[in-house]
Short mmCIF file of C-alpha atoms in Angstrom, two decimals:
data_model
loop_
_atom_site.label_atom_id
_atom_site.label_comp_id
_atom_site.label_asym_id
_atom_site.label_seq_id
_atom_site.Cartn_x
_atom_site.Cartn_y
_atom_site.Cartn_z
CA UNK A 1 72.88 107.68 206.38
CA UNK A 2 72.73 106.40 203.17
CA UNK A 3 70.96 108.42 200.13
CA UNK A 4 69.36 106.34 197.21
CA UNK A 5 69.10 107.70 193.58
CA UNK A 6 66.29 107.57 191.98
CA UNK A 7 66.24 104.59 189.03
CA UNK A 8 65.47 105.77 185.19
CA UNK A 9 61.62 105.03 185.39
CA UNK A 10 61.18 107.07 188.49
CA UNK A 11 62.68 109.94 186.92
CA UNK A 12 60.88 109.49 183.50
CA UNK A 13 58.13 109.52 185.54
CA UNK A 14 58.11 112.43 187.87
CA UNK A 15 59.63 114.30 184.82
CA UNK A 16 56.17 113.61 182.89
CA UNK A 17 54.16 114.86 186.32
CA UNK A 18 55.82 118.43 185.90
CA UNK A 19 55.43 118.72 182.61
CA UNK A 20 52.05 117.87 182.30
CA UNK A 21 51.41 120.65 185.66
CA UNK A 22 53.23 122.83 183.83
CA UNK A 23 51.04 122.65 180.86
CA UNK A 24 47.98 122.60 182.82
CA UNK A 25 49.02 125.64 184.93
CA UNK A 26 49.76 127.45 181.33
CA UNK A 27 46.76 126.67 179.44
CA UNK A 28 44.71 128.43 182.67
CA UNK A 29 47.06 131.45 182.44
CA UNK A 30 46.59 131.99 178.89
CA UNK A 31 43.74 133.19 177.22
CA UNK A 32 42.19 130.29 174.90
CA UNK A 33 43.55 130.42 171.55
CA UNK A 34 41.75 129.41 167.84
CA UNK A 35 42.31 125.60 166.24
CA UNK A 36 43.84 127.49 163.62
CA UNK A 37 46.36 129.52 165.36
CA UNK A 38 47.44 126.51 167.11
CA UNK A 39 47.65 124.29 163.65
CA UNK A 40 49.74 127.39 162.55
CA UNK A 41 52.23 127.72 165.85
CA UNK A 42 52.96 123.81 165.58
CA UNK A 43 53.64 123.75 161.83
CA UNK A 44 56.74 126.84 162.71
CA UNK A 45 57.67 124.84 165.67
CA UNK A 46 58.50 122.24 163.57
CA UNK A 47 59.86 123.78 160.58
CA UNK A 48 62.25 126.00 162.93
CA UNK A 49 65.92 125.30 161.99
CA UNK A 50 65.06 123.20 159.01
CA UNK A 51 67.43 125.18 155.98
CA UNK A 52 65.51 126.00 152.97
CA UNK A 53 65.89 124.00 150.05
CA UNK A 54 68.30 125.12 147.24
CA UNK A 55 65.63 125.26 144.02
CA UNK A 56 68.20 126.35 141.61
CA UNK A 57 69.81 124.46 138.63
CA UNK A 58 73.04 123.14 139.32
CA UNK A 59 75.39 124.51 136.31
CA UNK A 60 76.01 120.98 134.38
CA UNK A 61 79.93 119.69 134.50
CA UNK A 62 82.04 121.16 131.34
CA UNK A 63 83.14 118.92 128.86
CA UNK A 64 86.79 118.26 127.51
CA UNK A 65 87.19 118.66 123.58
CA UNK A 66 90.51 117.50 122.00
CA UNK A 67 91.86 116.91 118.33
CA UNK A 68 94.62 118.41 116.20
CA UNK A 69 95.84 121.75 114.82
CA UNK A 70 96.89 121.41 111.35
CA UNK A 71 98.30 124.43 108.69
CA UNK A 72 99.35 124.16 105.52
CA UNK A 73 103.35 124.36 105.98
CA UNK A 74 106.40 122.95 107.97
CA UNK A 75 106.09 122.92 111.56
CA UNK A 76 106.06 124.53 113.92
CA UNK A 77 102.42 125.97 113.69
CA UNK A 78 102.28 129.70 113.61
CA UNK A 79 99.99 131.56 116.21
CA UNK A 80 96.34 131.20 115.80
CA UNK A 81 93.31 131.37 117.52
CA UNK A 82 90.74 128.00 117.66
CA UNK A 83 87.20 129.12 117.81
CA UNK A 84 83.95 126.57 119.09
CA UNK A 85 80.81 128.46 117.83
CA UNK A 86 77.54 126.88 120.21
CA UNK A 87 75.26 126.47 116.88
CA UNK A 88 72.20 126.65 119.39
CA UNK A 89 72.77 129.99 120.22
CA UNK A 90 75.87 131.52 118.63
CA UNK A 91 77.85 131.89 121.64
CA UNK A 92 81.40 131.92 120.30
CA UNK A 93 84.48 130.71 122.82
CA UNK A 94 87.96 131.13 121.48
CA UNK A 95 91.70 129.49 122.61
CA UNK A 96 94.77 130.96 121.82
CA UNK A 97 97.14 128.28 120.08
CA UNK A 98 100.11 129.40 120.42
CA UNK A 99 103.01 127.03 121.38
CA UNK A 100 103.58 125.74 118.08
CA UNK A 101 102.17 122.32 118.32
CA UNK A 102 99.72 120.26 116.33
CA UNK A 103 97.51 119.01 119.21
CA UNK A 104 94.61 121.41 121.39
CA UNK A 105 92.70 120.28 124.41
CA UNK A 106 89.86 122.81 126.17
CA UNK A 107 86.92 122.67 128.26
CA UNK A 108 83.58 123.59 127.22
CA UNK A 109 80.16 124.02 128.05
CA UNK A 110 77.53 121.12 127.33
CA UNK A 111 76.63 122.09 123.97
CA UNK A 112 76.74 121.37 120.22
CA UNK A 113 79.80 123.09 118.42
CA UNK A 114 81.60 123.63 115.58
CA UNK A 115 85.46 124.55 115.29
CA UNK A 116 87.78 126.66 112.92
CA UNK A 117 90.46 128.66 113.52
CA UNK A 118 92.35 131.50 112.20
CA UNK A 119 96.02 132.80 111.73
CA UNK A 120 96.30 135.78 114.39
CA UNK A 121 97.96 137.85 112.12
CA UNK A 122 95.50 139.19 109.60
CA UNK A 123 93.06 136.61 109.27
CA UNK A 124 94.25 135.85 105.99
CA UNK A 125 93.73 132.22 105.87
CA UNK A 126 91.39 130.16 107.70
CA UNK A 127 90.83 126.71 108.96
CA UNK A 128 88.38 123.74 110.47
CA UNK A 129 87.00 120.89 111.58
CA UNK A 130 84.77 119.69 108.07
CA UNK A 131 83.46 116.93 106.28
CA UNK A 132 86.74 117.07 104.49
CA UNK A 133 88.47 116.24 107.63
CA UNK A 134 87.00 112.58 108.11
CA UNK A 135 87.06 112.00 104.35
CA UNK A 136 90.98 112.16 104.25
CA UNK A 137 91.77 115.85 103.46
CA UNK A 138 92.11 114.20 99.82
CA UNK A 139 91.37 116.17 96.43
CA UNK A 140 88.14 114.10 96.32
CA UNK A 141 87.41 115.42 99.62
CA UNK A 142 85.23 118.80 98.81
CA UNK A 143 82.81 119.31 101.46
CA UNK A 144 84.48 121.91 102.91
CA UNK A 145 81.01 122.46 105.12
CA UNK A 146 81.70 122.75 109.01
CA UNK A 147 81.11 119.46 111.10
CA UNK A 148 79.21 119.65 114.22
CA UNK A 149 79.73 117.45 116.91
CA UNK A 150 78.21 117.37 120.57
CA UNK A 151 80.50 118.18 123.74
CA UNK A 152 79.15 116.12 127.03
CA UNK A 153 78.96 116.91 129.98
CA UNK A 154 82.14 115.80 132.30
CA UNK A 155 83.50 113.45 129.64
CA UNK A 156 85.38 113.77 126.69
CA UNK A 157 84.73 114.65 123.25
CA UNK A 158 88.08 113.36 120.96
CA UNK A 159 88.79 113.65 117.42
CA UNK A 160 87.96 117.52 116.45
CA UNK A 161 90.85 117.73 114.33
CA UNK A 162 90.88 121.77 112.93
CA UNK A 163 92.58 120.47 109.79
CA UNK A 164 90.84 121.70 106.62
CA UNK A 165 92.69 124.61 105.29
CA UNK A 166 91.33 123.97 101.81
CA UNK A 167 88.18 125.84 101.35
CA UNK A 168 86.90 128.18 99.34
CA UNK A 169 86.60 131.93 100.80
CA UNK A 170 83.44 132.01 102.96
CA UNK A 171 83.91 128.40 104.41
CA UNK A 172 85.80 128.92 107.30
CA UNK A 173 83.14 131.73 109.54
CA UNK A 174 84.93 134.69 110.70
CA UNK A 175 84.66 135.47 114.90
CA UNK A 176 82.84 137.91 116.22
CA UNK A 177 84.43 141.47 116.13
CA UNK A 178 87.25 140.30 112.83
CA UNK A 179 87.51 142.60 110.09
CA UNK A 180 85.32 141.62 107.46
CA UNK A 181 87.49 140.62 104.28
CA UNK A 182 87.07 141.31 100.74
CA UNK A 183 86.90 138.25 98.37
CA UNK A 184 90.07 137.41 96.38
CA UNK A 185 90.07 139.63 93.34
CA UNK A 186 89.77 138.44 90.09
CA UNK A 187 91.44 140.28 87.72
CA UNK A 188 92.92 140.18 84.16
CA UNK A 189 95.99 142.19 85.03
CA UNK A 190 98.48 139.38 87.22
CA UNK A 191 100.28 141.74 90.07
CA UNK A 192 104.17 141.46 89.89
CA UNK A 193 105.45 137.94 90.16
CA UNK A 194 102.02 136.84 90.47
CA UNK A 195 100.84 133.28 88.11
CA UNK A 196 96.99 132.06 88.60
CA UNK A 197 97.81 128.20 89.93
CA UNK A 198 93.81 127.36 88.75
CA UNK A 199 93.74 130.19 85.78
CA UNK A 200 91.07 131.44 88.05
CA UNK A 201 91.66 135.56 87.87
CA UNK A 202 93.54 134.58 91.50
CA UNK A 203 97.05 135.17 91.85
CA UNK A 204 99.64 133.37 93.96
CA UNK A 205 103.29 133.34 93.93
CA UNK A 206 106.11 130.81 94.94
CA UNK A 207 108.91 132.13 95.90
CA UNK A 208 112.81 130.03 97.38
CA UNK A 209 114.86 132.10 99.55
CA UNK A 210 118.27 130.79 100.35
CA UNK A 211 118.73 131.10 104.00
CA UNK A 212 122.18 129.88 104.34
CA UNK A 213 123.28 127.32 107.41
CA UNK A 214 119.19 126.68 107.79
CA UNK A 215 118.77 125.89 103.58
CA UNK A 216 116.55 126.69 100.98
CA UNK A 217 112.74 127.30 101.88
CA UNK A 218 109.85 127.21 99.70
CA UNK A 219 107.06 129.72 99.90
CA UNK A 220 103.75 130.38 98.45
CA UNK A 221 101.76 133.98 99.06
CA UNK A 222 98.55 135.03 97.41
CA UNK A 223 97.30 138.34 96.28
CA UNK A 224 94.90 140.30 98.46
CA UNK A 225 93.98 142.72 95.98
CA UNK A 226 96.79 145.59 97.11
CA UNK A 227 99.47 143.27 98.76
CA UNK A 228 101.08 139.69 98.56
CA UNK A 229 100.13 137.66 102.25
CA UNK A 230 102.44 134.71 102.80
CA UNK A 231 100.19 131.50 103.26
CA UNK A 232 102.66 128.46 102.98
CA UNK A 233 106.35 127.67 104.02
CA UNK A 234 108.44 125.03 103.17
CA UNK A 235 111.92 124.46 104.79
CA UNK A 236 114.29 121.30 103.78
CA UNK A 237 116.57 122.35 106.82
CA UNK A 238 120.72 121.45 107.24
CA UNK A 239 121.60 121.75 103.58
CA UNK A 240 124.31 119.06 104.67
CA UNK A 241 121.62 116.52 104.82
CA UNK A 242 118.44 117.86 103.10
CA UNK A 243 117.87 120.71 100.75
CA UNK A 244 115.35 121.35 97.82
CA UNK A 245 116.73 121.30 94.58
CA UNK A 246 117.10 124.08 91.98
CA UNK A 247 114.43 122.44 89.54
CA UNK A 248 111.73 122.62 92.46
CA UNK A 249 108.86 124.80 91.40
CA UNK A 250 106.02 125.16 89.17
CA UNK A 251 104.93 123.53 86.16
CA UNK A 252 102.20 123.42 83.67
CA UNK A 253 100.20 120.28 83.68
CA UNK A 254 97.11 119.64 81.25
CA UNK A 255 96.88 123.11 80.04
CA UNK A 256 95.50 125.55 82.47
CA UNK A 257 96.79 123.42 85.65
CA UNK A 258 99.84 125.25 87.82
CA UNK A 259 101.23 122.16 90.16
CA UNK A 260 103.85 123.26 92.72
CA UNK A 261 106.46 120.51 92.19
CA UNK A 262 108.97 120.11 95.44
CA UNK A 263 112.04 117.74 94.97
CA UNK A 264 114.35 117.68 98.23
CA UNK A 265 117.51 115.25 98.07
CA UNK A 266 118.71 113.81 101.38
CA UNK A 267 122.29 112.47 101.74
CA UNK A 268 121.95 110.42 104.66
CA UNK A 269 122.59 107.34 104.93
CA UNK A 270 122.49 107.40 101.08
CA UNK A 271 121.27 109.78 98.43
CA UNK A 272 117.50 109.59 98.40
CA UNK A 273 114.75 112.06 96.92
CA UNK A 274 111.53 112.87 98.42
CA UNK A 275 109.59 114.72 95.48
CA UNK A 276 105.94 115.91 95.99
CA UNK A 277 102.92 118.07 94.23
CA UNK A 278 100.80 120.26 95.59
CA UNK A 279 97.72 121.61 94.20
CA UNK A 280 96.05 125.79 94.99
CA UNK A 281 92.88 125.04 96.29
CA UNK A 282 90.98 127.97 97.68
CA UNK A 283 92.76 129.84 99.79
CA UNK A 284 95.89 126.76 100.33
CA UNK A 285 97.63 123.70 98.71
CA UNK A 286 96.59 120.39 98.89
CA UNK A 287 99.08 117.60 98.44
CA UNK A 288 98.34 115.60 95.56
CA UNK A 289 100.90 113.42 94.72
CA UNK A 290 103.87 111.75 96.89
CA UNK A 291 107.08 109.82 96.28
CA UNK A 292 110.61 108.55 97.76
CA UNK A 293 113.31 106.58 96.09
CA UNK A 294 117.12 106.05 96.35
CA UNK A 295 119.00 107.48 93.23
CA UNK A 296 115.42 109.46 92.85
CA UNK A 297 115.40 111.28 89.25
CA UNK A 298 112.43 113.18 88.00
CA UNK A 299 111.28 115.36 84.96
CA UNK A 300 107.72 116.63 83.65
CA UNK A 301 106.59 115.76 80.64
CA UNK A 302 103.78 117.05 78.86
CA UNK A 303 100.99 116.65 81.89
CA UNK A 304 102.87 113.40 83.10
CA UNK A 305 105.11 113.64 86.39
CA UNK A 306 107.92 110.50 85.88
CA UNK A 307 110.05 109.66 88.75
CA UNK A 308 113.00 107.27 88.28
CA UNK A 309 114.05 105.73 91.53
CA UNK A 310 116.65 102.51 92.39
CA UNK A 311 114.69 99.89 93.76
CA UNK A 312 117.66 97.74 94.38
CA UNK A 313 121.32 98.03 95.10
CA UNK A 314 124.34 96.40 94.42
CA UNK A 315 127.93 96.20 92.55
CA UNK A 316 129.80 95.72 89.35
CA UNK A 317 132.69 93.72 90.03
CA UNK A 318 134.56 95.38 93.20
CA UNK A 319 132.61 99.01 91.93
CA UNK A 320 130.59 101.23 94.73
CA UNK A 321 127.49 100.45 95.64
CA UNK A 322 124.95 101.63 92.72
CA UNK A 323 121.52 100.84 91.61
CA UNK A 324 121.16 97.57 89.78
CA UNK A 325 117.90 98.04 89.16
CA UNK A 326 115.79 100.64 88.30
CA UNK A 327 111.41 101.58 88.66
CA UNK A 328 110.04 104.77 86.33
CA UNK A 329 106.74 105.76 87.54
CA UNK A 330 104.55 108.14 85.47
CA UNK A 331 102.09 109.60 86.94
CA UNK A 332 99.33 111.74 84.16
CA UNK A 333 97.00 114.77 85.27
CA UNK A 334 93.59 113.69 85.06
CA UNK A 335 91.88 117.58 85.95
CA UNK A 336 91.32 116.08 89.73
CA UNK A 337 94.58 114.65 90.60
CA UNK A 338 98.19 112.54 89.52
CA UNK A 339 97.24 109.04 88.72
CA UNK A 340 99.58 106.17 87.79
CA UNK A 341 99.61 105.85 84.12
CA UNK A 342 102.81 103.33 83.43
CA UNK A 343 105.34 102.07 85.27
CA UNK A 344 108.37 99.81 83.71
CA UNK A 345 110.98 97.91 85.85
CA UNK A 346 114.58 98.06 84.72
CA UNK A 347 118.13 95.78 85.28
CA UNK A 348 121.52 96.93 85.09
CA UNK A 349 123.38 94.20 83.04
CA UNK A 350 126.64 92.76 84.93
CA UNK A 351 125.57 94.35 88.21
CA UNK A 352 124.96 92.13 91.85
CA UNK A 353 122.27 92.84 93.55
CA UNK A 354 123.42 93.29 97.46
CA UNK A 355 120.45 95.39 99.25
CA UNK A 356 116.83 94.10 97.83
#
């Protein structure tokens, strides 16, 4: 005998015949039941299994801040710690610098900032990201006030360069939980060793400490009050090729005006000099004045800097190289800075110029 099976609309069908008994034979079972109680049942029915929807704020994406570390001395950097104050809300967040380099990255919450930083140490000296910083870091440049800028979130923020170490005490904020520091005294009375750079009633001192196969390096400190804290160093490095000459130091310039002057002669490939100033500002020294030459020869006269260098080479008959001619720059202080006040251009009879 052969069985048929049934075909899809015969079994929709006879499907739909014993549900609808079955409901029929239910609804005489049960005892009748309210419009509202039944409006109720269906609305759980379908609701059952559906997961409950998530009504709280996602936390936004952190942004990525980046810029560089700057101090006022030879690398490397010492240890420090870089601070991002929210503004909105005070909410400090610090980062350990510590390997030495001059560039930072960190994440941060969505927020508007500003940055500083400060030597571990003893939170002697102080430094951030200011007006000063966009302007150039220059002597003109004396906003010292903090800049704020805006981190995003998920994207990057570039630029925040902690690099004004220049201020006055009080610019640069101290973090929560730092010892609270006294201002610089002013005092009529200089502590040992100690000169007033600005003839302020502050005292700093310069100090050049041979150090053998690793050369001569240049320091600055300034007085606390009760103790000399070392704020500035200075290395020239292999005296074979570098090293900072006995005359470096400081000098008087338009009365009241300490300059720290820094002459280093290099031997390689010829003899050059690199000879810089540096101003006390605040709590650190500012560069003010820069120059390089072959043959370099300087002096201080007066409040003029002069600076002799060859600015070309050559021979006298089947001589050694030598200069065969000769530039004298003076540079004058003008209470803000070294300006160029002269500068003369000299030959050296009978001599051929070889290297323009």
């Amino acid at each position: 005998m052969t069985t048929h099976e049934p075909n899809m609309k015969t079994r929709v069908t006879l499907i739909s015949i014993i549900l609808t008994a079955g409901l029929i034979a239910s609804c005489q079972s049960q005892p009748s039941v309210s419009e509202d109680t039944l409006a109720t049942s269906v609305a759980s029915t379908l609701t059952a299994g559906v997961p409950p929807t998530d009504t709280a704020t996602p936390t936004p994406a952190e942004g990525v801040v980046t810029g560089k570390v700057c101090f006022p001395s030879e690398p490397p950097l010492p240890e420090m710690t870089l601070y991002f104050e929210d503004i909105s809300s005070g909410t400090v967040i610090s980062a350990p610098h510590t390997d030495g380099t001059g560039t930072y990255e960190t994440q941060l919450p969505p927020a508007i900032y500003v940055a500083y930083a400060w030597r571990d140490e003893d939170f002697a000296i102080g430094g951030s990201y200011s007006q000063a910083v966009p302007c150039g870091l220059s002597v003109e440049c004396d906003n010292h006030n903090l800049l704020p800028f805006t981190v995003e979130p998920a994207s990057t923020t570039t630029g925040i360069d902690i690099c004004d170490w220049y201020g006055a005490p009080g610019d640069v904020p101290l973090p929560p939980g730092a010892p609270t520091l006294p201002p610089p005294t002013a005092t009529n009375t200089p502590p040992p060793e100690g000169v007033s750079f600005n003839c302020d009633g502050t005292y700093q001192r310069v100090r050049i400490t041979d150090t053998g196969a690793t050369g001569r390096v240049i320091s600055v400190d300034r007085w606390d009050g009760s103790n000399w804290i070392n704020i500035w160093n200075n290395s020239a490095g292999d005296p074979n090729l570098r090293q900072i000459t006995d005359d470096s130091g400081l000098y008087t310039f338009g009365g009241c005006q300490q300059l720290l002057v820094i002459a280093v002669r290099n031997s390689n490939p010829q003899v050059t000099m690199d000879l810089t100033a540096l101003k006390w500002q605040g709590s650190g020294l500012i560069q003010v004045y820069s120059m390089q030459g072959d043959y370099g020869e300087w002096s201080v006269v007066d409040d003029r800097l002069i600076f002799r260098r060859a600015t070309k080479l050559g021979t006298v008959g089947d001589g050694p190289l030598q200069p065969c001619e000769w530039t004298t720059s003076e540079h004058a202080w003008d209470g803000t800075s070294l300006t160029e006040s002269s500068k003369t251009v000299d030959s050296v009879p009978g001599c051929t110029v070889t290297v323009p």
